[in-house]
XYZ file of C-alpha atoms in Angstrom:
670
model
C -54.919 85.167 47.955
C -52.096 86.226 45.653
C -48.946 84.095 45.488
C -46.386 86.835 46.213
C -42.770 85.629 45.775
C -39.710 87.712 46.655
C -36.075 86.867 45.963
C -33.621 89.066 47.831
C -29.925 89.546 48.454
C -28.279 90.892 51.620
C -26.067 93.885 51.200
C -22.952 91.929 52.172
C -21.033 89.060 50.568
C -21.401 85.463 51.625
C -17.832 85.412 52.984
C -18.423 88.722 54.732
C -21.365 87.208 56.587
C -19.317 84.182 57.678
C -16.509 86.401 59.041
C -18.994 88.015 61.425
C -19.566 84.584 63.020
C -15.895 83.629 63.461
C -16.094 84.073 67.246
C -19.336 82.104 67.395
C -17.898 78.840 66.031
C -17.076 77.505 69.482
C -20.595 78.361 70.575
C -22.679 77.020 67.686
C -25.560 76.438 70.111
C -25.883 80.246 70.187
C -27.781 79.848 66.892
C -30.675 78.283 68.821
C -30.533 81.067 71.421
C -30.772 83.716 68.724
C -33.856 82.207 67.089
C -35.592 81.905 70.482
C -34.631 85.498 71.319
C -36.126 86.644 68.026
C -39.393 85.047 68.999
C -39.501 86.839 72.370
C -38.408 90.083 70.679
C -41.462 89.693 68.368
C -43.718 89.785 71.448
C -44.123 86.046 71.898
C -45.473 84.834 75.242
C -44.440 81.247 74.495
C -41.572 79.675 72.578
C -41.327 75.926 72.029
C -38.154 74.122 70.945
C -38.809 70.716 69.385
C -35.903 68.388 68.695
C -36.713 65.444 66.381
C -34.519 62.389 65.784
C -34.857 59.738 63.096
C -35.081 55.990 63.633
C -31.271 55.735 63.742
C -31.204 58.374 66.541
C -29.701 60.904 64.206
C -30.766 64.546 64.485
C -33.506 65.091 61.945
C -34.715 68.653 62.656
C -34.989 71.396 65.212
C -38.141 73.508 65.283
C -38.492 76.825 67.135
C -42.137 77.863 67.388
C -43.281 81.183 68.830
C -46.654 82.923 69.107
C -45.278 86.398 68.419
C -46.385 88.898 65.787
C -44.910 86.934 62.890
C -42.980 88.322 59.875
C -44.766 90.646 57.449
C -43.821 89.403 53.996
C -44.618 92.846 52.549
C -41.694 94.227 54.547
C -39.574 91.136 54.485
C -37.016 92.693 52.157
C -36.145 95.376 54.717
C -35.427 92.612 57.305
C -33.603 89.922 55.355
C -31.693 92.062 52.851
C -29.934 94.025 55.623
C -27.189 92.564 57.746
C -26.073 93.793 61.119
C -28.816 96.417 61.003
C -32.065 96.095 62.857
C -34.992 98.015 64.166
C -34.053 96.524 67.509
C -30.989 98.795 67.819
C -31.540 101.040 70.803
C -34.343 98.838 72.088
C -33.310 97.624 75.564
C -36.147 95.133 75.600
C -34.687 93.159 72.674
C -32.308 90.256 73.241
C -31.544 89.136 69.686
C -28.260 89.928 67.938
C -29.647 93.004 66.122
C -29.785 91.989 62.511
C -27.502 89.004 62.186
C -28.677 86.363 64.647
C -31.100 84.804 62.148
C -28.117 83.702 59.990
C -26.277 81.952 62.854
C -28.089 78.733 61.852
C -25.329 78.003 59.338
C -23.041 77.072 62.242
C -25.303 74.091 62.960
C -27.016 73.095 59.725
C -27.336 73.894 56.040
C -31.027 74.735 55.702
C -33.407 77.090 57.526
C -37.065 77.758 56.780
C -39.212 80.427 58.437
C -42.908 79.526 58.303
C -44.757 82.617 59.464
C -48.225 84.024 59.930
C -48.672 87.772 60.210
C -51.918 89.712 59.927
C -53.602 86.477 58.768
C -51.153 86.220 55.841
C -49.174 82.961 55.524
C -45.627 82.883 54.151
C -42.375 80.960 54.072
C -38.831 82.280 53.885
C -35.866 80.027 53.012
C -32.110 80.438 53.291
C -29.402 77.890 52.492
C -26.017 77.924 54.207
C -24.167 77.728 50.852
C -25.486 81.181 49.949
C -26.274 83.076 53.122
C -26.829 86.430 51.408
C -29.704 85.093 49.277
C -33.205 84.438 50.553
C -36.547 83.487 49.014
C -39.804 84.657 50.583
C -43.081 83.309 49.294
C -46.691 83.838 50.269
C -48.385 80.430 50.691
C -51.890 79.135 51.031
C -53.093 78.263 54.542
C -53.221 74.616 53.535
C -49.454 74.666 53.016
C -48.751 76.384 56.323
C -46.815 74.492 58.917
C -49.155 72.378 61.002
C -47.953 73.918 64.273
C -48.948 77.392 63.028
C -52.246 76.539 61.417
C -54.383 77.074 64.544
C -52.496 80.169 65.762
C -53.475 83.753 65.028
C -49.847 84.772 64.400
C -46.345 83.549 64.963
C -43.274 82.033 63.392
C -42.039 78.458 63.119
C -38.360 78.117 62.172
C -37.340 74.664 60.929
C -33.630 73.748 60.819
C -32.510 70.713 58.785
C -29.408 68.875 57.524
C -27.216 69.235 60.588
C -23.427 69.359 60.568
C -23.137 68.339 64.194
C -25.332 66.762 66.841
C -26.893 68.656 69.730
C -26.736 67.712 73.415
C -29.644 65.889 75.012
C -32.926 67.612 75.841
C -31.996 68.006 79.554
C -28.680 69.647 78.726
C -30.452 71.941 76.237
C -32.881 73.027 78.975
C -29.988 73.787 81.342
C -28.309 75.964 78.698
C -31.545 77.807 78.007
C -32.078 78.311 81.746
C -28.722 80.035 81.917
C -29.288 82.190 78.858
C -32.980 83.131 79.250
C -33.457 82.752 83.004
C -33.278 86.482 83.733
C -35.939 87.233 81.095
C -38.227 84.461 82.341
C -37.817 85.804 85.890
C -38.672 89.309 84.675
C -41.741 88.137 82.776
C -43.499 85.291 84.616
C -46.142 85.166 81.874
C -43.505 84.100 79.343
C -42.815 80.412 78.818
C -40.059 78.446 77.098
C -40.186 74.699 76.594
C -37.995 71.929 75.143
C -39.962 68.998 73.777
C -42.874 70.022 75.944
C -40.895 70.349 79.190
C -40.775 73.820 80.709
C -37.450 75.655 81.045
C -37.277 76.734 84.684
C -35.816 79.904 86.182
C -32.281 79.037 87.376
C -31.399 79.059 91.068
C -31.475 82.575 92.429
C -32.404 84.718 95.447
C -35.031 87.419 95.007
C -35.055 90.433 97.345
C -38.068 92.719 96.984
C -37.790 96.352 98.112
C -39.960 99.459 97.984
C -38.230 102.807 97.489
C -40.113 106.075 98.079
C -38.853 109.279 96.561
C -40.854 112.524 96.713
C -44.173 110.659 97.145
C -43.325 108.335 94.234
C -43.111 104.623 95.091
C -40.837 102.338 93.126
C -40.916 98.552 93.480
C -37.460 97.126 92.941
C -36.639 93.422 92.558
C -33.029 92.447 93.215
C -32.232 89.034 91.750
C -28.921 87.492 92.759
C -28.073 84.610 90.470
C -26.229 81.652 91.977
C -24.597 80.962 88.621
C -23.786 83.448 85.860
C -26.832 83.875 83.597
C -25.213 83.221 80.217
C -23.518 86.277 78.753
C -25.856 88.528 80.738
C -23.962 91.119 82.775
C -25.176 92.819 85.939
C -27.686 95.420 84.772
C -30.116 97.814 86.422
C -33.408 97.733 84.466
C -36.374 100.037 84.232
C -39.428 97.919 83.535
C -42.987 98.782 82.540
C -45.889 97.285 84.439
C -46.318 94.935 81.472
C -42.797 93.647 81.944
C -41.251 95.449 78.946
C -37.704 96.784 79.472
C -37.759 100.558 78.997
C -34.136 101.190 79.867
C -31.071 99.376 81.148
C -27.634 100.406 82.381
C -24.660 98.403 83.629
C -24.500 98.341 87.415
C -21.325 99.007 89.334
C -21.232 95.423 90.537
C -19.827 93.748 87.453
C -16.507 91.960 87.694
C -17.234 90.886 91.282
C -16.130 87.228 91.512
C -19.107 84.849 91.582
C -21.539 87.703 92.170
C -24.280 88.284 89.581
C -27.079 90.704 90.218
C -30.007 91.983 88.132
C -32.296 94.727 89.391
C -35.727 95.577 88.024
C -37.482 98.841 88.970
C -41.237 99.281 88.314
C -43.549 102.224 88.954
C -46.474 104.075 87.403
C -43.990 106.967 87.298
C -42.354 105.184 84.346
C -45.542 105.382 82.209
C -44.108 108.505 80.555
C -40.463 107.417 80.678
C -38.419 108.351 77.621
C -34.683 107.925 77.914
C -34.060 110.115 74.864
C -36.606 112.927 74.903
C -36.770 115.747 77.506
C -39.383 117.845 75.709
C -43.029 118.290 76.699
C -45.319 115.493 75.614
C -48.648 115.996 73.840
C -50.479 116.489 77.114
C -48.149 119.272 78.225
C -46.475 117.240 80.979
C -42.691 116.937 81.221
C -41.654 113.463 80.193
C -39.510 111.619 82.768
C -36.087 110.328 81.806
C -32.556 109.682 83.079
C -32.037 113.363 83.949
C -35.071 113.517 86.248
C -34.122 114.138 89.921
C -36.293 111.220 90.991
C -34.508 108.871 88.595
C -31.048 110.018 89.724
C -32.013 109.464 93.344
C -33.475 106.050 92.483
C -30.126 105.015 90.939
C -28.337 106.015 94.124
C -30.732 104.022 96.298
C -30.485 100.978 94.077
C -26.714 101.170 94.145
C -26.686 101.418 97.933
C -29.101 98.476 98.364
C -27.051 96.458 95.811
C -23.989 97.142 97.940
C -25.747 95.753 101.020
C -26.687 92.604 99.085
C -23.090 92.282 97.862
C -21.768 92.568 101.418
C -24.186 89.902 102.625
C -23.072 87.655 99.757
C -19.427 88.280 100.683
C -20.031 87.438 104.313
C -21.598 84.111 103.327
C -18.915 83.460 100.752
C -16.118 84.347 103.185
C -17.539 82.038 105.860
C -17.306 79.173 103.357
C -13.777 80.216 102.419
C -12.696 80.359 106.064
C -14.014 76.819 106.558
C -12.105 75.762 103.442
C -8.875 77.391 104.742
C -9.435 75.721 108.111
C -9.795 72.239 106.538
C -6.659 72.813 104.436
C -4.602 73.839 107.473
C -3.905 77.405 106.351
C -4.256 78.880 109.870
C -1.295 78.562 112.278
C -1.602 75.726 114.802
C 0.016 77.547 117.833
C 1.446 74.334 119.275
C 3.510 76.127 121.927
C 0.672 77.985 123.591
C -2.390 76.882 125.568
C -5.543 75.679 123.829
C -7.514 78.647 125.135
C -5.019 81.179 123.832
C -4.719 79.280 120.559
C -8.510 79.357 120.104
C -8.565 83.089 120.776
C -5.633 83.755 118.422
C -7.239 81.708 115.652
C -10.631 83.378 116.151
C -8.991 86.807 116.029
C -7.007 85.980 112.874
C -10.110 84.521 111.193
C -12.039 87.682 112.015
C -9.363 89.870 110.457
C -9.070 87.674 107.347
C -12.867 87.870 106.947
C -12.858 91.691 107.122
C -9.901 91.934 104.760
C -11.561 89.524 102.328
C -14.690 91.679 102.306
C -12.582 94.823 101.760
C -10.863 93.280 98.702
C -11.638 89.670 97.751
C -8.978 89.721 94.999
C -6.208 89.514 97.643
C -7.195 85.936 98.423
C -8.858 84.878 95.149
C -5.685 85.510 93.140
C -3.207 84.101 95.684
C -1.763 80.597 95.463
C -1.621 78.206 98.402
C 1.890 78.821 99.777
C 1.789 82.654 99.574
C -1.678 82.508 101.134
C -0.439 80.456 104.069
C 2.456 82.885 104.552
C 0.099 85.877 104.379
C -2.235 84.401 107.035
C 0.705 83.477 109.248
C 2.073 87.062 109.059
C -1.352 88.492 109.847
C -1.547 86.160 112.851
C 1.821 87.382 114.139
C 1.225 91.067 113.564
C -2.167 91.059 115.278
C -0.575 90.096 118.629
C 2.542 92.230 118.281
C 3.174 95.761 119.553
C 3.166 96.855 115.953
C -0.360 95.737 115.138
C -1.461 99.222 114.129
C 1.048 99.119 111.244
C -1.086 96.478 109.528
C -3.535 99.213 108.537
C -0.710 101.293 107.010
C 0.315 98.298 104.935
C -3.261 97.637 103.817
C -3.699 101.305 102.912
C -0.606 101.228 100.692
C -1.439 97.986 98.961
C -5.219 98.200 98.535
C -7.048 100.826 96.632
C -9.035 101.896 99.708
C -9.899 105.408 100.798
C -8.978 106.757 104.203
C -12.592 106.429 105.395
C -12.618 102.768 104.223
C -9.408 102.099 106.181
C -10.915 103.693 109.266
C -14.095 101.646 108.859
C -12.068 98.471 108.459
C -10.024 99.386 111.584
C -13.234 99.974 113.586
C -14.660 96.674 112.430
C -11.482 94.795 113.349
C -11.304 96.397 116.800
C -14.983 95.741 117.493
C -14.639 92.162 116.291
C -11.488 91.678 118.367
C -13.259 93.071 121.413
C -16.160 90.638 120.872
C -13.709 87.699 120.557
C -11.842 88.797 123.713
C -14.999 89.206 125.762
C -16.280 85.811 124.541
C -12.975 84.165 125.394
C -12.878 85.761 128.884
C -16.425 84.522 129.530
C -15.441 80.965 128.534
C -12.331 81.042 130.725
C -14.197 82.494 133.684
C -16.831 79.740 133.419
C -13.989 77.195 133.366
C -12.426 78.863 136.406
C -15.697 78.453 138.283
C -15.952 74.786 137.220
C -12.387 74.145 138.416
C -13.161 75.872 141.714
C -16.194 73.620 142.372
C -14.377 70.443 141.342
C -11.401 71.367 143.538
C -13.767 71.748 146.504
C -15.234 68.286 145.824
C -11.871 66.565 145.408
C -10.254 68.201 148.415
C -13.061 68.260 150.971
C -15.805 65.821 149.895
C -14.018 62.858 148.314
C -14.818 60.574 151.286
C -18.541 60.869 150.767
C -20.383 58.763 148.237
C -20.608 60.983 145.126
C -23.601 60.931 142.847
C -22.022 59.394 139.806
C -24.609 60.688 137.285
C -23.861 64.264 138.373
C -20.143 63.853 138.198
C -20.497 62.064 134.881
C -22.398 65.039 133.460
C -19.761 67.437 134.756
C -16.945 65.491 133.166
C -18.746 65.053 129.816
C -19.388 68.805 129.617
C -15.813 69.726 130.564
C -13.494 67.410 128.701
C -10.987 70.299 128.447
C -10.068 69.425 132.052
C -7.854 66.589 130.878
C -5.815 68.723 128.490
C -6.228 71.523 125.983
C -6.295 69.100 123.105
C -9.514 67.541 124.469
C -11.407 70.833 124.686
C -13.652 70.067 121.695
C -14.471 66.428 122.437
C -18.203 66.124 122.061
C -20.652 63.315 122.657
C -19.867 60.278 120.547
C -22.121 57.782 118.870
C -23.290 54.946 121.114
C -21.622 52.119 119.193
C -18.054 53.283 119.814
C -18.778 53.983 123.498
C -20.454 50.556 123.854
C -17.626 48.574 122.181
C -14.995 50.417 124.218
C -16.892 49.746 127.440
C -17.250 46.041 126.634
C -13.499 45.826 126.102
C -12.885 47.558 129.383
C -14.936 44.969 131.235
C -12.566 42.260 129.940
C -9.647 43.843 131.867
C -8.995 41.692 134.928
C -10.011 43.315 138.248
C -10.715 46.782 136.813
C -13.843 47.220 138.974
C -12.551 45.548 142.163
C -11.707 47.768 145.140
C -9.483 46.511 148.030
C -7.532 47.978 150.938
C -4.385 48.470 148.836
C -6.248 51.111 146.798
C -6.348 53.513 149.745
C -3.815 55.490 151.701
C -3.528 54.377 155.371
C -4.356 57.856 156.649
C -7.630 57.843 154.697
C -8.685 54.532 156.303
C -7.592 55.792 159.692
C -9.760 58.872 159.165
C -12.858 56.677 158.818
C -13.117 56.214 155.052
C -15.791 53.579 154.301
C -14.546 50.966 151.825
C -18.092 49.638 151.460
C -19.307 53.123 150.700
C -16.645 53.571 148.034
C -17.566 50.206 146.482
C -21.052 51.583 145.839
C -19.526 54.264 143.652
C -19.003 53.584 139.969
C -15.807 54.390 138.087
C -16.442 56.976 135.349
C -15.648 56.045 131.797
C -15.753 58.154 128.626
C -14.960 57.045 125.062
C -14.853 59.571 122.232
C -13.919 59.436 118.567
C -13.415 62.404 116.245
C -11.996 62.949 112.797
C -8.609 64.762 112.846
C -5.891 65.698 110.346
C -2.125 65.447 110.554
C 0.371 68.038 109.248
C 0.205 66.487 105.747
C -3.564 66.875 105.599
C -4.203 63.127 106.000
C -7.287 62.186 107.993
C -7.445 59.788 110.930
C -9.749 59.069 113.884
C -8.501 60.259 117.252
C -9.978 57.923 119.878
C -9.831 59.145 123.467
C -10.664 56.881 126.401
C -10.829 58.414 129.871
C -10.836 56.108 132.914
C -11.684 58.062 136.062
C -11.165 56.243 139.336
C -13.280 56.913 142.408
C -12.041 60.077 144.152
C -11.260 58.146 147.340
C -8.835 55.806 145.537
C -5.100 56.463 145.303
C -3.672 55.414 141.949
C -1.046 52.674 142.033
C 0.746 50.097 139.834
C -2.401 47.934 139.726
C -4.309 50.723 137.920
C -1.393 51.384 135.599
C -1.293 47.694 134.670
C -5.054 47.810 134.023
C -4.806 50.562 131.412
C -1.786 48.801 129.852
C -3.895 45.634 129.585
C -6.653 47.741 128.077
C -4.187 49.132 125.496
C -3.107 45.554 124.626
C -6.718 44.440 124.160
C -7.418 47.430 121.897
C -4.354 46.670 119.769
C -5.555 43.081 119.287
C -9.189 43.940 118.585
C -10.139 43.553 114.922
C -12.500 46.525 114.906
C -9.791 48.832 116.318
C -6.882 47.622 114.190
C -7.299 50.259 111.479
C -4.160 52.310 110.833
C -6.366 55.403 110.725
C -7.313 55.000 114.402
C -5.117 56.434 117.124
C -5.822 55.936 120.830
C -5.081 57.887 123.970
C -6.018 56.242 127.283
C -6.124 58.637 130.233
C -6.196 57.368 133.809
C -7.450 60.033 136.209
C -7.533 59.900 140.025
C -7.453 62.190 143.033
C -3.836 61.368 143.778
C -1.039 58.828 143.163
C -0.253 56.508 146.069
C 2.853 57.490 148.019
C 3.805 53.760 148.117
C 3.680 53.434 144.313
C 6.898 53.141 142.273
C 5.751 52.274 138.740
C 3.628 55.341 137.939
C 6.112 57.867 139.353
C 8.974 56.151 137.532
C 7.078 56.215 134.223
C 6.224 59.882 134.658
C 9.881 60.766 135.268
C 11.026 58.802 132.219
C 8.428 60.474 129.980
C 9.378 64.026 131.005
C 11.904 64.130 128.154
C 9.067 63.891 125.625
C 7.442 67.043 127.032
C 4.043 65.355 127.259
C 2.658 65.882 130.776
C 1.296 62.651 132.222
C 2.617 60.280 129.542
C 3.366 56.839 131.033
C 3.634 54.598 127.972
C 3.321 54.564 124.183
C 3.646 52.024 121.391
C 6.550 52.283 118.923
C 4.441 54.018 116.306
C 2.681 56.189 118.875
C -0.673 54.722 117.758
C -1.601 54.015 121.366
C -0.535 56.269 124.266
C -1.315 56.093 127.960
C -1.468 58.973 130.426
C -1.928 59.314 134.166
C -3.281 62.598 135.558
C -4.344 63.640 139.015
C -6.999 66.201 139.749
C -4.352 68.300 141.498
C -2.132 68.483 138.380
C -5.181 69.097 136.189
C -6.195 72.096 138.320
C -2.585 73.399 138.473
C -2.148 73.156 134.705
C -5.375 75.132 134.199
C -4.307 77.844 136.678
C -0.854 78.140 135.167
C -1.965 78.373 131.518
C -5.048 80.504 131.988
C -4.185 82.999 134.700
C -1.697 84.766 132.413
C -4.066 84.651 129.453
C -6.956 86.056 131.482
C -4.870 88.947 132.652
C -3.581 89.679 129.148
C -7.061 89.511 127.646
C -8.421 91.858 130.273
C -5.648 94.335 129.497
C -6.338 94.073 125.774
C -10.044 94.468 126.391
C -9.451 97.654 128.382
C -7.337 99.209 125.610
C -9.901 98.295 122.985
C -12.789 99.577 125.039
C -10.976 102.880 125.548
C -10.255 103.193 121.857
C -13.815 102.417 120.883
C -15.115 104.972 123.402
C -12.892 107.685 121.973
C -14.044 106.865 118.470
C -17.675 107.026 119.578
C -17.109 110.467 121.187
C -15.421 111.744 118.005
C -18.306 110.431 115.928
C -20.831 112.196 118.148
C -18.882 115.464 117.898
C -19.012 115.322 114.097
C -22.035 116.922 112.424
C -24.595 114.428 111.152
């Protein structure tokens, strides 16, 4: 073997080279990326990064080994003497920096050596950072070849030494490489990249596989939505050969979508003759296929449409998370002056509109600060229930860059969504009406009989909204809180004792059995849920509901019992936390006509506009309420009759509008 030695000089000055890397200084790790990319661009199926430290834990060397085609020393001058020029220009399958990436090493270290094996010839190429334009290439004997290359048929082993700065740990290096090369590893499952022997994985993503048929040609298209941005990779549509080589790429129309990153890869035998430049006949006389082919143009349209569907699905998921975030931060109006049912419907309707508006143009909310965002949502909430709600679409049309058809589509979606919310709310209210009707029948006509407590207990637990709108979402609580609260209840003197003073004389005269009533069990519910005040501070709202037997008339004894219960709670160590607030609700069929204390307390509390309030501590940490089934039913009728009628009217108008739109759609030609 001859000992060929070549000394060369790049056709640019040393300072000129360094100027090209000015923007890279903050991203010196890009030098490693470039050398790895060069390996893959040389056809490597595997690239290994090896980071060696010395005994003092200092960075000794970084080696990038690939099993690509290697560097032909006979043509080395044409590669290393040219800067910013490369045979890779115009090659969509190449990822390297097209003629300058190899010199990025100087950002990290002062010495780079390329050990290479090409066509069984062994060689080494050296460049020093002090003189970037000069290189030395020398053919070497196989015995002097780098040990990692000696057993390989071809490849390149780049060794970097004398570092100016340290590198992150191996795990962090892998994460960076996942971000930068993940899309290429996903595209070519047979390619492998390792760091100190540990494989670099494909980053988190969602893969959607589709088949598209156009004029009897089948295209397999992989849509990969990346959870995090894949390095500096933009959203591209790729044409890929069956071997995984990129034949063509073009920017998709889904760039600059916040947090949305999509790569699409189309494969087909149809691409075997694909040439993005040439439209002439090939040697076999067949027309070569390219970007101008009707099939390719139609494929682009289909891919764009499918990408749009994936983007809308992403937005829906993203918006749901945003709505939950807005809810937790208190951005939606609280509607304190209306019933819970109407408030829930208003909030659901406003959320639905915000979702649709977000999907139409996410930038409205992404670029809006907290206070303006709260004002915007509050205004939307007001307009949606006003007589001028149609004007909201005029405003949207003027502000957003939406076409008339997009505005109409948004309007249809809002109306349909509103109709669904209204129907759902009506169904809930009608079920509650039926529950109230059955309970009223029990309390009015069957209270003298011995009730089956488990049944009544189940009814109450499933319908906690009966005791007030604010209790509508009380769910089942963990056993420990219920158990502790029940144990405290049992320490209240006489709370389970029934005597003649607990009944109205007319009930006893009518044959009410005291012994029968004694066999009934008082109902008791204890619930605890996390709530937030107007300042966003969290606390536990503890609700305790004491339901007396339907035959009993509430009197001062029962009021004293729940006051004693409140005192015991205030003194209990486990319930002394400032972040726990208590509401104790005493419920019975009626208040005794002979009672003075309860009626007096109710009259005194009227000024606070809290129905049923009979006592509260100075800091309002513990409050007591007395409610009768009659007032509970009346409150429900009063608050929900009007809402039911209004919702039915709104439903009718929406249904009419939707029907007209459907008729118009059917009249239009397909």
